mmCIF file of C-alpha atoms in Angstrom:
data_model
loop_
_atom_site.group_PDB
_atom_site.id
_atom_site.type_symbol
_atom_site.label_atom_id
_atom_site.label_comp_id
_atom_site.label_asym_id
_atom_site.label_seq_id
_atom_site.Cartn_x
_atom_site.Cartn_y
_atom_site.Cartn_z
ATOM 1 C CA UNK A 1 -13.345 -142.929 79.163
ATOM 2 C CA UNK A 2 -9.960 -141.819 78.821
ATOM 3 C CA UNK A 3 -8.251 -145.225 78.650
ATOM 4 C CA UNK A 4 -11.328 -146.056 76.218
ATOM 5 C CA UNK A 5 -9.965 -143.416 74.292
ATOM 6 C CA UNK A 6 -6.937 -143.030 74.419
ATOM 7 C CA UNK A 7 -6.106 -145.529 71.666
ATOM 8 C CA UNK A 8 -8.351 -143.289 69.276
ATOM 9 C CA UNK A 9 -6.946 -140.017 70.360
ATOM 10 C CA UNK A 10 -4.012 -139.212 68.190
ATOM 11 C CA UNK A 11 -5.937 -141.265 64.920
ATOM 12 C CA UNK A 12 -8.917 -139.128 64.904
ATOM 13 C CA UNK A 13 -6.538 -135.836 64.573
ATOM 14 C CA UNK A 14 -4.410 -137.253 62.032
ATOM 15 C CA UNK A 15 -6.715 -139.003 60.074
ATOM 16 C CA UNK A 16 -9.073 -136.162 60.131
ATOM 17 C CA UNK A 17 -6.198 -133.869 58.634
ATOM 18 C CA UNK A 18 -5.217 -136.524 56.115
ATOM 19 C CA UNK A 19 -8.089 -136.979 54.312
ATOM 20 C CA UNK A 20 -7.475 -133.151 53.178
ATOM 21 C CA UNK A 21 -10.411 -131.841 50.966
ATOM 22 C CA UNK A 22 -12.442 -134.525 51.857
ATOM 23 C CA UNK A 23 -12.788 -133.377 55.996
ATOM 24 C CA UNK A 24 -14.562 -130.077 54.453
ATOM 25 C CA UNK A 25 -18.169 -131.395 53.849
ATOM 26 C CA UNK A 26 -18.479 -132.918 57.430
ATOM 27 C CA UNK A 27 -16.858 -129.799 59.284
ATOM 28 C CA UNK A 28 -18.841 -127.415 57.517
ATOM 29 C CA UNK A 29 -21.971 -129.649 58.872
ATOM 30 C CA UNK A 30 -20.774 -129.572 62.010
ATOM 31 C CA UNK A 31 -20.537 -125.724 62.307
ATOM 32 C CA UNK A 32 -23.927 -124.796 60.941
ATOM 33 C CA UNK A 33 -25.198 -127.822 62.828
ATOM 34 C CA UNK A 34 -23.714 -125.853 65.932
ATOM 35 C CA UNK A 35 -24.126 -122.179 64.853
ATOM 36 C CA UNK A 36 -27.653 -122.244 63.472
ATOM 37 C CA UNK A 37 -29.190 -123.589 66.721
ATOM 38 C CA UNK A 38 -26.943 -121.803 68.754
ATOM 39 C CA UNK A 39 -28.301 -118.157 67.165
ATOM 40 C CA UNK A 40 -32.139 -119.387 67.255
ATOM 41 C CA UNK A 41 -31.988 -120.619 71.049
ATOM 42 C CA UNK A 42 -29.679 -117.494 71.907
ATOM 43 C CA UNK A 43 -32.574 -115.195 70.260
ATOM 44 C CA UNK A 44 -35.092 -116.883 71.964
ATOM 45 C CA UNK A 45 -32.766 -116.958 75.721
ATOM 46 C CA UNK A 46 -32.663 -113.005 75.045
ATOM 47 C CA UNK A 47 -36.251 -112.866 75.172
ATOM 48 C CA UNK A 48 -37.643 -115.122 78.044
ATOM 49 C CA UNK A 49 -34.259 -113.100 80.062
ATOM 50 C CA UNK A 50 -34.739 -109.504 79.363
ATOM 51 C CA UNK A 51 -31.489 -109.878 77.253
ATOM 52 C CA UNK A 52 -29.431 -111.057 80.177
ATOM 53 C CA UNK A 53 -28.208 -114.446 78.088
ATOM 54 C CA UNK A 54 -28.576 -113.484 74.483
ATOM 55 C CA UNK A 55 -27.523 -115.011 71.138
ATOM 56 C CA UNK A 56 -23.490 -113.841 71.464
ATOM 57 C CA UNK A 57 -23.180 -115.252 74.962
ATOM 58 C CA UNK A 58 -24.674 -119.091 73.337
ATOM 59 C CA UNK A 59 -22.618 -118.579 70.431
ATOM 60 C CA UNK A 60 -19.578 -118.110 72.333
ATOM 61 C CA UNK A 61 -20.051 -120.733 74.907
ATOM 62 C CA UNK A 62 -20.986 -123.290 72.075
ATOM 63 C CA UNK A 63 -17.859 -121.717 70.502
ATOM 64 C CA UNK A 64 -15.784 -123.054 73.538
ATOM 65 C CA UNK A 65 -17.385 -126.176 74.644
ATOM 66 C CA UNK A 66 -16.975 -127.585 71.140
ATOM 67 C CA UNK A 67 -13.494 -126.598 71.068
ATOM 68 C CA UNK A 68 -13.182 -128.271 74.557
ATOM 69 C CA UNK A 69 -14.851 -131.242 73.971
ATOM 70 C CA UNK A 70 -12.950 -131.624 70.301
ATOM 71 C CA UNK A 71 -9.433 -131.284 72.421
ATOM 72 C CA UNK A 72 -10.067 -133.177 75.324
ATOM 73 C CA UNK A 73 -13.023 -135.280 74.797
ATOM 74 C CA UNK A 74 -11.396 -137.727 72.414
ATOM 75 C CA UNK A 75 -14.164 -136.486 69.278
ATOM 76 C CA UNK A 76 -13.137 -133.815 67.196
ATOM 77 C CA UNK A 77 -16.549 -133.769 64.845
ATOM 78 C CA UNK A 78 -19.312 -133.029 67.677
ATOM 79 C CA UNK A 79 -22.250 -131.160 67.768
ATOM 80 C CA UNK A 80 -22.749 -129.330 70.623
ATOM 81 C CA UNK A 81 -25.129 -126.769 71.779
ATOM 82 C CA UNK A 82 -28.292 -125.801 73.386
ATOM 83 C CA UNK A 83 -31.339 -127.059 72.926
ATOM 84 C CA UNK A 84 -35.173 -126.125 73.761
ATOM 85 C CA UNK A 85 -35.205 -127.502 77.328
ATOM 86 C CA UNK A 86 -32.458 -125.693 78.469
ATOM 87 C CA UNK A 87 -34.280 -122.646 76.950
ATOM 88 C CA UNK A 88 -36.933 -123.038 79.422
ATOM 89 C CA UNK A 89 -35.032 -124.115 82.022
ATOM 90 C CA UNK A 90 -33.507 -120.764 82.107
ATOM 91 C CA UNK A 91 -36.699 -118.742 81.595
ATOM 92 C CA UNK A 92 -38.271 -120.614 84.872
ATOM 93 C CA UNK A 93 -34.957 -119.517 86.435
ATOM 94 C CA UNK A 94 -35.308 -116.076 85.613
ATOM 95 C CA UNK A 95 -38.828 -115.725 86.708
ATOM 96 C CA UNK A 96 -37.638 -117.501 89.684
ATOM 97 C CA UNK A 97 -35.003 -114.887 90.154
ATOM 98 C CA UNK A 98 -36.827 -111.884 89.422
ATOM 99 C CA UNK A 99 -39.827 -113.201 91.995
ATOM 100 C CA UNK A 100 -37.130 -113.355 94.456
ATOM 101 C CA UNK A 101 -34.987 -110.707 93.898
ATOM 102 C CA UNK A 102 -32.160 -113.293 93.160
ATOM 103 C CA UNK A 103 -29.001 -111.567 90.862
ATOM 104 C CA UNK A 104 -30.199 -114.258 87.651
ATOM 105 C CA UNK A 105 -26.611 -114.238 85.786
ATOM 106 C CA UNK A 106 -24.637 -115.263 89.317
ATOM 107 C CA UNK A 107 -27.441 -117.616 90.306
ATOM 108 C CA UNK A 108 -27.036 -119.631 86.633
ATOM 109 C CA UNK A 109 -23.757 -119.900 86.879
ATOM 110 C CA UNK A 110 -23.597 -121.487 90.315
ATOM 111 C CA UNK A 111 -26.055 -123.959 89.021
ATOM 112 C CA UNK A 112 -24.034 -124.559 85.562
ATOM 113 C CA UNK A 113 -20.813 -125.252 87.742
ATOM 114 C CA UNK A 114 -22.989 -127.730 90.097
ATOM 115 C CA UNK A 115 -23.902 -129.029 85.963
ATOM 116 C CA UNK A 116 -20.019 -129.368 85.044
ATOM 117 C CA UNK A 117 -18.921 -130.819 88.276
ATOM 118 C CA UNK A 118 -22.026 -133.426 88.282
ATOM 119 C CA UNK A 119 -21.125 -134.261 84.751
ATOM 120 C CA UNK A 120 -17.719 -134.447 85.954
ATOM 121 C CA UNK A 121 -18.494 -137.280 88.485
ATOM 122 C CA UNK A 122 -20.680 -139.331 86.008
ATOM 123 C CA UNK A 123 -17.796 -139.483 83.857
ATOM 124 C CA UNK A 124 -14.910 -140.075 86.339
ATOM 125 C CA UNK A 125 -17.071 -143.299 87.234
ATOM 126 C CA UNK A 126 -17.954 -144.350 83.310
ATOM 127 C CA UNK A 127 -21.719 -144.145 84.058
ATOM 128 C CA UNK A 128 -21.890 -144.062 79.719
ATOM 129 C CA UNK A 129 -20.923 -147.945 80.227
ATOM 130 C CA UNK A 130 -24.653 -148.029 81.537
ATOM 131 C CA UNK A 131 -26.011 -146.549 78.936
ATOM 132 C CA UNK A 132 -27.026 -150.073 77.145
ATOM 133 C CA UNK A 133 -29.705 -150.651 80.036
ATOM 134 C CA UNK A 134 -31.815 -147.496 78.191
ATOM 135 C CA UNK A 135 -34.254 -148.389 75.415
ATOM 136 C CA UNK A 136 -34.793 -146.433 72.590
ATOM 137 C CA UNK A 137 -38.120 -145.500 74.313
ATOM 138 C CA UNK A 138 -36.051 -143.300 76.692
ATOM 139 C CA UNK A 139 -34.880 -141.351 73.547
ATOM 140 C CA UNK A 140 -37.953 -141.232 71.514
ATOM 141 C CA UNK A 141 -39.823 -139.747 74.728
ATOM 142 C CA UNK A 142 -37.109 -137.186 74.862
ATOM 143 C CA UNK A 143 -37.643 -136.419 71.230
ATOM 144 C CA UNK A 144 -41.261 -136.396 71.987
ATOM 145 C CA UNK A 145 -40.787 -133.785 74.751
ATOM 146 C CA UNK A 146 -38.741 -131.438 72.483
ATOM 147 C CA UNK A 147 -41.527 -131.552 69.738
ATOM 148 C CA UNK A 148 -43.892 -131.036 72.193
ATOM 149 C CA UNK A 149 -42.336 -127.998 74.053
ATOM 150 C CA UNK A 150 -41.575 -126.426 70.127
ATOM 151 C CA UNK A 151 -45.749 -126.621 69.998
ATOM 152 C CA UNK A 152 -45.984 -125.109 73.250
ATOM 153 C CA UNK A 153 -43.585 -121.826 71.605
ATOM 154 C CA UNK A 154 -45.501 -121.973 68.220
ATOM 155 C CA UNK A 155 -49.100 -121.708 70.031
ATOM 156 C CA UNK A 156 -47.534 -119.007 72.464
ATOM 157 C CA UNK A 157 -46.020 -116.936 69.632
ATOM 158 C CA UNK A 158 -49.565 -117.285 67.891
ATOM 159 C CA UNK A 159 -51.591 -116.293 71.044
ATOM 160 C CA UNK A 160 -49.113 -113.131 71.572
#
């Protein structure tokens, strides 16, 4: 990825502050594109955690992986940031924790550091050059899922 890159790199920047006014309408996408979800999935992570992960810890962590990923990952104009599986993800970890006594907030961060170090390996080996052997099936069914699981927290809200 970096060699892929790497030829793009220093362009991106300096094109990106070149084009002056013009960069405005894009970036300002890109932050409400980030914030907005960020606030909604952080409200809704304070409520399926007792408060443990709430809307300042997503905003702040979206906060720093975009900057991250805008620095290092070679694509300045991202969007990054949670999204409704994660959201339940967590809340089956909490309940997890709390059946078990577990500490939740060191427990999730063990697993999000086996995350980062997984996605670390996939792209030391370039496993994205695979990603042609996917059909769009794979992400409509995704898609699918996420409309599906927004349902599921529309018919819950109703019922409580």
């Amino acid at each position: 990825d970096l060699r892929g890159r790497s030829k793009c790199y220093v362009s991106d920047w300096t094109d990106g502050f070149a084009a002056h006014v013009h960069i405005l309408a894009p970036s300002t996408y890109i932050f409400f594109a980030s914030v907005i979800p960020a606030l909604t999935f952080g409200e809704q992570l304070s409520d399926e955690t007792e408060g443990q992960i709430n809307g300042v810890h997503v905003l702040i962590t979206t906060a720093m992986c975009g900057t991250i990923q805008a620095l290092f990952g070679g694509q300045p104009l991202l969007i990054v940031g949670v999204a409704e599986p994660i959201v339940l993800v967590y809340g089956y970890m909490f309940i997890v924790a709390k059946t078990y006594e577990i500490p939740f907030v060191p427990w999730a961060s063990v697993t999000l550091f086996w995350v980062a170090l997984m996605c670390a390996l996939l792209a030391i080996m370039n496993s994205c050059c695979y990603i042609h052997h996917f059909t769009r099936f794979s992400g409509e069914l995704f898609g699918l899922l996420i409309a599906l699981l927004f349902l599921q927290q529309a018919i819950k809200g109703l019922a409580s």
